[in-house]
Structures are given as structure tokens and as C-alpha cells.
PDB file of C-alpha atoms in Angstrom:
ATOM      1  CA  MET A   1     -33.646  32.196  27.088  1.00  0.00           C
ATOM      2  CA  LYS A   2     -37.173  32.337  28.404  1.00  0.00           C
ATOM      3  CA  GLY A   3     -39.822  30.507  26.401  1.00  0.00           C
ATOM      4  CA  VAL A   4     -43.453  31.405  25.837  1.00  0.00           C
ATOM      5  CA  LYS A   5     -46.581  29.455  26.627  1.00  0.00           C
ATOM      6  CA  ASN A   6     -47.682  27.398  23.658  1.00  0.00           C
ATOM      7  CA  LYS A   7     -51.131  28.813  22.950  1.00  0.00           C
ATOM      8  CA  TYR A   8     -51.473  26.505  19.947  1.00  0.00           C
ATOM      9  CA  SER A   9     -51.674  23.302  21.991  1.00  0.00           C
ATOM     10  CA  PHE A  10     -54.627  21.028  21.492  1.00  0.00           C
ATOM     11  CA  PRO A  11     -57.285  20.841  24.250  1.00  0.00           C
ATOM     12  CA  PRO A  12     -55.789  19.395  27.456  1.00  0.00           C
ATOM     13  CA  GLY A  13     -55.893  15.671  28.029  1.00  0.00           C
ATOM     14  CA  ARG A  14     -53.580  13.527  30.080  1.00  0.00           C
ATOM     15  CA  GLU A  15     -50.288  15.115  31.044  1.00  0.00           C
ATOM     16  CA  LEU A  16     -47.471  14.468  28.584  1.00  0.00           C
ATOM     17  CA  PRO A  17     -43.978  13.626  29.854  1.00  0.00           C
ATOM     18  CA  VAL A  18     -41.702  16.610  29.347  1.00  0.00           C
ATOM     19  CA  PRO A  19     -39.092  15.814  26.659  1.00  0.00           C
ATOM     20  CA  PRO A  20     -35.356  16.088  27.256  1.00  0.00           C
ATOM     21  CA  GLY A  21     -33.843  19.534  26.943  1.00  0.00           C
ATOM     22  CA  SER A  22     -30.969  20.715  24.778  1.00  0.00           C
ATOM     23  CA  ASP A  23     -27.966  18.967  26.345  1.00  0.00           C
ATOM     24  CA  CYS A  24     -26.982  15.631  24.812  1.00  0.00           C
ATOM     25  CA  GLY A  25     -24.168  15.243  27.297  1.00  0.00           C
ATOM     26  CA  GLU A  26     -22.295  12.015  26.562  1.00  0.00           C
ATOM     27  CA  LEU A  27     -25.114  10.444  24.559  1.00  0.00           C
ATOM     28  CA  PRO A  28     -24.206   8.971  21.155  1.00  0.00           C
ATOM     29  CA  VAL A  29     -24.955  11.137  18.095  1.00  0.00           C
ATOM     30  CA  PRO A  30     -25.024   9.346  14.721  1.00  0.00           C
ATOM     31  CA  ASP A  31     -23.246  11.002  11.802  1.00  0.00           C
ATOM     32  CA  ASP A  32     -24.685  11.131   8.287  1.00  0.00           C
ATOM     33  CA  ALA A  33     -23.374   7.674   7.382  1.00  0.00           C
ATOM     34  CA  ALA A  34     -24.983   6.139  10.474  1.00  0.00           C
ATOM     35  CA  CYS A  35     -28.280   7.877   9.696  1.00  0.00           C
ATOM     36  CA  PHE A  36     -28.162   6.598   6.111  1.00  0.00           C
ATOM     37  CA  ALA A  37     -27.621   3.089   7.472  1.00  0.00           C
ATOM     38  CA  ILE A  38     -30.803   3.515   9.537  1.00  0.00           C
ATOM     39  CA  TRP A  39     -32.604   4.629   6.371  1.00  0.00           C
ATOM     40  CA  ASP A  40     -31.509   1.365   4.750  1.00  0.00           C
ATOM     41  CA  ARG A  41     -32.519  -0.649   7.809  1.00  0.00           C
ATOM     42  CA  THR A  42     -36.029   0.860   7.708  1.00  0.00           C
ATOM     43  CA  ASP A  43     -36.378   0.504   3.899  1.00  0.00           C
ATOM     44  CA  MET A  44     -36.924   4.240   3.471  1.00  0.00           C
ATOM     45  CA  LEU A  45     -38.365   5.135   0.072  1.00  0.00           C
ATOM     46  CA  GLU A  46     -36.214   7.304  -2.192  1.00  0.00           C
ATOM     47  CA  ASN A  47     -38.589  10.279  -2.175  1.00  0.00           C
ATOM     48  CA  ILE A  48     -38.631  10.237   1.638  1.00  0.00           C
ATOM     49  CA  ARG A  49     -34.825  10.195   1.665  1.00  0.00           C
ATOM     50  CA  GLU A  50     -34.801  13.281  -0.569  1.00  0.00           C
ATOM     51  CA  HIS A  51     -37.323  15.015   1.683  1.00  0.00           C
ATOM     52  CA  SER A  52     -35.296  14.131   4.787  1.00  0.00           C
ATOM     53  CA  MET A  53     -32.103  15.532   3.265  1.00  0.00           C
ATOM     54  CA  ALA A  54     -33.869  18.825   2.519  1.00  0.00           C
ATOM     55  CA  VAL A  55     -35.356  19.028   6.016  1.00  0.00           C
ATOM     56  CA  ALA A  56     -31.905  18.347   7.472  1.00  0.00           C
ATOM     57  CA  GLY A  57     -30.549  21.207   5.360  1.00  0.00           C
ATOM     58  CA  VAL A  58     -33.010  23.631   6.961  1.00  0.00           C
ATOM     59  CA  ALA A  59     -32.507  22.354  10.514  1.00  0.00           C
ATOM     60  CA  THR A  60     -28.714  22.310  10.165  1.00  0.00           C
ATOM     61  CA  PHE A  61     -28.730  25.895   8.927  1.00  0.00           C
ATOM     62  CA  LEU A  62     -30.762  26.959  11.978  1.00  0.00           C
ATOM     63  CA  ALA A  63     -28.356  25.214  14.363  1.00  0.00           C
ATOM     64  CA  ARG A  64     -25.240  26.647  12.729  1.00  0.00           C
ATOM     65  CA  ARG A  65     -26.754  30.110  12.650  1.00  0.00           C
ATOM     66  CA  ALA A  66     -27.672  29.768  16.333  1.00  0.00           C
ATOM     67  CA  ARG A  67     -24.025  29.069  17.157  1.00  0.00           C
ATOM     68  CA  GLU A  68     -22.994  32.131  15.130  1.00  0.00           C
ATOM     69  CA  VAL A  69     -25.217  34.429  17.210  1.00  0.00           C
ATOM     70  CA  GLY A  70     -24.090  32.946  20.524  1.00  0.00           C
ATOM     71  CA  MET A  71     -26.884  30.467  21.229  1.00  0.00           C
ATOM     72  CA  GLU A  72     -26.244  26.923  22.390  1.00  0.00           C
ATOM     73  CA  ALA A  73     -27.171  24.381  19.736  1.00  0.00           C
ATOM     74  CA  ASP A  74     -25.862  20.884  19.099  1.00  0.00           C
ATOM     75  CA  VAL A  75     -25.465  21.021  15.330  1.00  0.00           C
ATOM     76  CA  GLU A  76     -24.713  17.317  14.905  1.00  0.00           C
ATOM     77  CA  ALA A  77     -27.668  16.216  17.032  1.00  0.00           C
ATOM     78  CA  VAL A  78     -30.059  18.598  15.264  1.00  0.00           C
ATOM     79  CA  ARG A  79     -28.930  17.272  11.891  1.00  0.00           C
ATOM     80  CA  ALA A  80     -29.238  13.637  12.982  1.00  0.00           C
ATOM     81  CA  SER A  81     -32.758  14.139  14.323  1.00  0.00           C
ATOM     82  CA  ALA A  82     -33.808  15.859  11.095  1.00  0.00           C
ATOM     83  CA  LEU A  83     -32.313  13.108   8.945  1.00  0.00           C
ATOM     84  CA  LEU A  84     -34.206  10.509  10.997  1.00  0.00           C
ATOM     85  CA  HIS A  85     -37.526  12.343  11.405  1.00  0.00           C
ATOM     86  CA  ASP A  86     -39.355  10.193   8.809  1.00  0.00           C
ATOM     87  CA  ILE A  87     -37.726   6.808   9.414  1.00  0.00           C
ATOM     88  CA  ALA A  88     -41.123   5.185  10.086  1.00  0.00           C
ATOM     89  CA  LYS A  89     -42.936   6.871   7.168  1.00  0.00           C
ATOM     90  CA  THR A  90     -42.433   4.003   4.708  1.00  0.00           C
ATOM     91  CA  TYR A  91     -43.617   1.427   7.234  1.00  0.00           C
ATOM     92  CA  CYS A  92     -46.725   3.450   8.073  1.00  0.00           C
ATOM     93  CA  ILE A  93     -47.586   4.011   4.410  1.00  0.00           C
ATOM     94  CA  VAL A  94     -47.689   0.234   4.010  1.00  0.00           C
ATOM     95  CA  HIS A  95     -49.061  -0.868   7.383  1.00  0.00           C
ATOM     96  CA  GLY A  96     -50.698   2.214   8.902  1.00  0.00           C
ATOM     97  CA  GLY A  97     -49.931   3.855  12.215  1.00  0.00           C
ATOM     98  CA  ASN A  98     -48.503   7.124  13.501  1.00  0.00           C
ATOM     99  CA  HIS A  99     -45.143   7.614  11.811  1.00  0.00           C
ATOM    100  CA  SER A 100     -43.884  10.245  14.240  1.00  0.00           C
ATOM    101  CA  GLN A 101     -44.642   8.176  17.347  1.00  0.00           C
ATOM    102  CA  LEU A 102     -43.318   4.945  15.877  1.00  0.00           C
ATOM    103  CA  GLY A 103     -40.322   6.766  14.425  1.00  0.00           C
ATOM    104  CA  GLY A 104     -39.493   8.256  17.807  1.00  0.00           C
ATOM    105  CA  ALA A 105     -39.521   4.808  19.392  1.00  0.00           C
ATOM    106  CA  TRP A 106     -37.315   3.434  16.624  1.00  0.00           C
ATOM    107  CA  ALA A 107     -34.921   6.387  16.884  1.00  0.00           C
ATOM    108  CA  ALA A 108     -34.576   5.894  20.646  1.00  0.00           C
ATOM    109  CA  GLU A 109     -33.769   2.204  20.165  1.00  0.00           C
ATOM    110  CA  MET A 110     -31.438   2.637  17.177  1.00  0.00           C
ATOM    111  CA  THR A 111     -29.491   5.702  18.373  1.00  0.00           C
ATOM    112  CA  GLY A 112     -29.648   5.328  22.162  1.00  0.00           C
ATOM    113  CA  ASN A 113     -30.329   9.069  22.309  1.00  0.00           C
ATOM    114  CA  PRO A 114     -33.748  10.193  23.651  1.00  0.00           C
ATOM    115  CA  TYR A 115     -32.939  13.797  22.729  1.00  0.00           C
ATOM    116  CA  ILE A 116     -32.660  12.924  19.030  1.00  0.00           C
ATOM    117  CA  ALA A 117     -35.692  10.636  19.336  1.00  0.00           C
ATOM    118  CA  SER A 118     -37.747  13.481  20.821  1.00  0.00           C
ATOM    119  CA  GLY A 119     -37.210  15.543  17.661  1.00  0.00           C
ATOM    120  CA  VAL A 120     -38.548  12.622  15.627  1.00  0.00           C
ATOM    121  CA  THR A 121     -41.546  12.100  17.899  1.00  0.00           C
ATOM    122  CA  HIS A 122     -42.575  15.761  17.864  1.00  0.00           C
ATOM    123  CA  HIS A 123     -41.809  16.839  14.293  1.00  0.00           C
ATOM    124  CA  VAL A 124     -45.511  17.031  13.396  1.00  0.00           C
ATOM    125  CA  PHE A 125     -46.741  19.136  16.319  1.00  0.00           C
ATOM    126  CA  TRP A 126     -45.151  20.576  19.460  1.00  0.00           C
ATOM    127  CA  PRO A 127     -47.381  20.296  22.585  1.00  0.00           C
ATOM    128  CA  PHE A 128     -45.016  22.041  25.033  1.00  0.00           C
ATOM    129  CA  ASP A 129     -43.803  25.604  25.577  1.00  0.00           C
ATOM    130  CA  LEU A 130     -42.140  27.330  22.622  1.00  0.00           C
ATOM    131  CA  ASP A 131     -38.732  27.635  24.256  1.00  0.00           C
ATOM    132  CA  LEU A 132     -35.813  27.827  21.808  1.00  0.00           C
ATOM    133  CA  GLY A 133     -33.295  27.705  24.613  1.00  0.00           C
ATOM    134  CA  ARG A 134     -34.558  24.427  26.022  1.00  0.00           C
ATOM    135  CA  TYR A 135     -36.063  22.791  22.933  1.00  0.00           C
ATOM    136  CA  PHE A 136     -33.981  24.089  20.047  1.00  0.00           C
ATOM    137  CA  LEU A 137     -33.526  20.682  18.426  1.00  0.00           C
ATOM    138  CA  GLN A 138     -37.173  19.703  18.480  1.00  0.00           C
ATOM    139  CA  LEU A 139     -38.388  23.057  17.175  1.00  0.00           C
ATOM    140  CA  ALA A 140     -35.706  23.134  14.467  1.00  0.00           C
ATOM    141  CA  VAL A 141     -36.774  19.712  13.171  1.00  0.00           C
ATOM    142  CA  LEU A 142     -40.460  20.661  13.313  1.00  0.00           C
ATOM    143  CA  TYR A 143     -39.800  23.919  11.462  1.00  0.00           C
ATOM    144  CA  GLY A 144     -37.599  22.256   8.853  1.00  0.00           C
ATOM    145  CA  ASP A 145     -40.307  19.703   8.106  1.00  0.00           C
ATOM    146  CA  LYS A 146     -42.868  22.480   7.613  1.00  0.00           C
ATOM    147  CA  ARG A 147     -40.678  24.325   5.092  1.00  0.00           C
ATOM    148  CA  VAL A 148     -40.101  21.382   2.749  1.00  0.00           C
ATOM    149  CA  THR A 149     -42.647  19.885   0.352  1.00  0.00           C
ATOM    150  CA  HIS A 150     -41.152  16.697  -1.052  1.00  0.00           C
ATOM    151  CA  ASP A 151     -37.578  17.973  -1.624  1.00  0.00           C
ATOM    152  CA  ARG A 152     -38.394  21.634  -2.332  1.00  0.00           C
ATOM    153  CA  LEU A 153     -38.087  24.562   0.055  1.00  0.00           C
ATOM    154  CA  VAL A 154     -41.450  26.351   0.167  1.00  0.00           C
ATOM    155  CA  ASP A 155     -43.105  28.877   2.439  1.00  0.00           C
ATOM    156  CA  ILE A 156     -45.322  27.718   5.275  1.00  0.00           C
ATOM    157  CA  ASP A 157     -48.598  28.480   3.498  1.00  0.00           C
ATOM    158  CA  ASP A 158     -47.610  26.403   0.455  1.00  0.00           C
ATOM    159  CA  ARG A 159     -46.530  23.529   2.665  1.00  0.00           C
ATOM    160  CA  PHE A 160     -49.832  23.456   4.510  1.00  0.00           C
ATOM    161  CA  GLU A 161     -51.847  23.700   1.306  1.00  0.00           C
ATOM    162  CA  ASP A 162     -50.097  20.511   0.206  1.00  0.00           C
ATOM    163  CA  LEU A 163     -50.709  18.849   3.590  1.00  0.00           C
ATOM    164  CA  LEU A 164     -54.384  19.834   3.549  1.00  0.00           C
ATOM    165  CA  ASP A 165     -54.784  18.427   0.043  1.00  0.00           C
ATOM    166  CA  ARG A 166     -53.201  15.116   1.011  1.00  0.00           C
ATOM    167  CA  TYR A 167     -54.359  14.595   4.597  1.00  0.00           C
ATOM    168  CA  GLY A 168     -57.260  16.965   5.309  1.00  0.00           C
ATOM    169  CA  LYS A 169     -59.902  14.253   5.066  1.00  0.00           C
ATOM    170  CA  SER A 170     -62.208  15.519   7.829  1.00  0.00           C
ATOM    171  CA  ALA A 171     -63.228  18.786   9.481  1.00  0.00           C
ATOM    172  CA  LEU A 172     -61.393  17.778  12.678  1.00  0.00           C
ATOM    173  CA  ILE A 173     -58.165  17.017  10.828  1.00  0.00           C
ATOM    174  CA  ARG A 174     -58.368  20.320   8.939  1.00  0.00           C
ATOM    175  CA  GLN A 175     -58.997  22.199  12.189  1.00  0.00           C
ATOM    176  CA  ARG A 176     -55.935  20.631  13.771  1.00  0.00           C
ATOM    177  CA  MET A 177     -53.851  21.384  10.716  1.00  0.00           C
ATOM    178  CA  HIS A 178     -54.806  25.053  10.961  1.00  0.00           C
ATOM    179  CA  ILE A 179     -53.631  24.976  14.597  1.00  0.00           C
ATOM    180  CA  MET A 180     -50.355  23.428  13.420  1.00  0.00           C
ATOM    181  CA  HIS A 181     -50.002  26.139  10.768  1.00  0.00           C
ATOM    182  CA  ASP A 182     -50.385  28.921  13.319  1.00  0.00           C
ATOM    183  CA  GLN A 183     -47.893  27.231  15.619  1.00  0.00           C
ATOM    184  CA  VAL A 184     -45.248  26.958  12.896  1.00  0.00           C
ATOM    185  CA  VAL A 185     -45.717  30.633  11.971  1.00  0.00           C
ATOM    186  CA  ALA A 186     -45.041  31.491  15.619  1.00  0.00           C
ATOM    187  CA  VAL A 187     -41.952  29.243  15.611  1.00  0.00           C
ATOM    188  CA  GLU A 188     -40.693  30.875  12.410  1.00  0.00           C
ATOM    189  CA  ASN A 189     -41.080  34.325  13.958  1.00  0.00           C
ATOM    190  CA  MET A 190     -39.125  33.198  17.024  1.00  0.00           C
ATOM    191  CA  PHE A 191     -36.306  31.743  14.935  1.00  0.00           C
ATOM    192  CA  SER A 192     -36.140  34.816  12.700  1.00  0.00           C
ATOM    193  CA  THR A 193     -35.922  37.127  15.710  1.00  0.00           C
ATOM    194  CA  LYS A 194     -33.406  35.092  17.726  1.00  0.00           C
ATOM    195  CA  LEU A 195     -31.206  34.176  14.762  1.00  0.00           C
ATOM    196  CA  LYS A 196     -31.393  37.676  13.240  1.00  0.00           C
ATOM    197  CA  VAL A 197     -32.274  36.375   9.788  1.00  0.00           C
ATOM    198  CA  ASP A 198     -35.358  36.568   7.562  1.00  0.00           C
ATOM    199  CA  LEU A 199     -36.079  32.894   6.984  1.00  0.00           C
ATOM    200  CA  ASN A 200     -38.318  33.682   4.026  1.00  0.00           C
ATOM    201  CA  GLU A 201     -35.329  35.212   2.215  1.00  0.00           C
ATOM    202  CA  LEU A 202     -33.497  31.910   2.090  1.00  0.00           C
ATOM    203  CA  THR A 203     -33.359  29.182  -0.511  1.00  0.00           C
ATOM    204  CA  LEU A 204     -32.128  25.588  -0.593  1.00  0.00           C
ATOM    205  CA  ASP A 205     -29.486  24.472  -3.098  1.00  0.00           C
ATOM    206  CA  SER A 206     -26.601  22.010  -3.298  1.00  0.00           C
ATOM    207  CA  ARG A 207     -24.748  23.975  -0.598  1.00  0.00           C
ATOM    208  CA  GLY A 208     -27.678  23.794   1.813  1.00  0.00           C
ATOM    209  CA  LEU A 209     -29.762  26.751   2.981  1.00  0.00           C
ATOM    210  CA  VAL A 210     -28.390  30.026   1.605  1.00  0.00           C
ATOM    211  CA  GLN A 211     -29.318  33.672   1.159  1.00  0.00           C
ATOM    212  CA  ARG A 212     -31.148  34.421  -2.069  1.00  0.00           C
ATOM    213  CA  ALA A 213     -29.054  36.311  -4.608  1.00  0.00           C
TER     214      ALA A 213
END
């Protein structure tokens, strides 16, 4: 599947190392219980656990749907990365720092899987090409995070209104958040087209992500 150039990237700076692609190979993939143990190890707050479960519900749905339509997607790895995407959030609330970068480093150390760690590192913004074939996991985690406010499934506009209210403290931050918004809309359109499903017609309940009645 051919990707498209990411026109929503920030202005160029130093070259970023290209993240691993979509093949975990023989790398270890933690199951839910192992991910929950990492939550405990990192003292994850309860509200962040609830948010992470909801994000994992979205990302897991995308991966399972991808398999249904004949795409390659590692469902277990996608789910693990989504469950772990905010493992450094509690620490950074208390001590400061970039929770996605620190979380990616922690995920690499704790799972031994740079593919899963890459989804954690890049769940806020994706600086590479929008290529679902090569970067399905990372884009699924990013998209899942941008559809969940706290533990509720919302549309992208509602999610970014909440993010702007909480984090839009300067004109530069707000400008970057608008770039992120446009990127996620593009990612949603790609997922909807490739997975043959209207992602706005879905809701999240105890069964996961399902079609609205």
C-alpha cells in the first residue's frame, strides 16, 4: 500500500530516525495482563487507565477490521501499544517532561519491542509519511488517542476543543495543535477508505467499538 507525503509535518529540523515498520517478527508482545502490570509499575492514575482502555478499544477495532479487509495488521501489538501509550503521563504530571518521548523509552525498555514503543513515542503527532501499510500500528494508536476524551469516544473536533482548553497556553502551541487536528482528519479519512467503514458512525461500549444502532 503506497503512502502519501505528510503535508502536516512541522517545519524541517534535524532528520528524524525512521521508525520500525509493521512487522514485529519474533519480538515479544505483551498481553493485557502484562500491560496492566506495567501500568502498576509506573503508578498510572485511574483516570489514565480508563482513557488507555478506551484508546485501546479504538485501535484494536481498527486492527481487527484491517485483517477483515485483507490488510496486514498485528492486532496484539496494536492493542499493546495503545494500552501503553500513556505510561509516562502520571510521572510527567508530577515531575514535568514529554510523556510521549519518555513513555516510548520506557516502553522500549519494559517490552523489548521498538515497534510497540514507536506507537507510544508518536501517539501525539506523526512526523513521517502517512502510510497505513508500513505504519499501521503507529497511526492506529495516534488516531485512537484523538478519538477519546478521558474515557469517552468523541469526534475529532470535540477532542481538540478539549485539548485546546487544557493545553493551548500560547499561540505557538495552538498553531501546532491545529496542524495536529488536520493531520488526524487526514488519517481518519485514510482509515475510513481503506477499512471500508465510516468511523464517525461507531460508538464505544462494553464490547469495544461497535456500529451505532
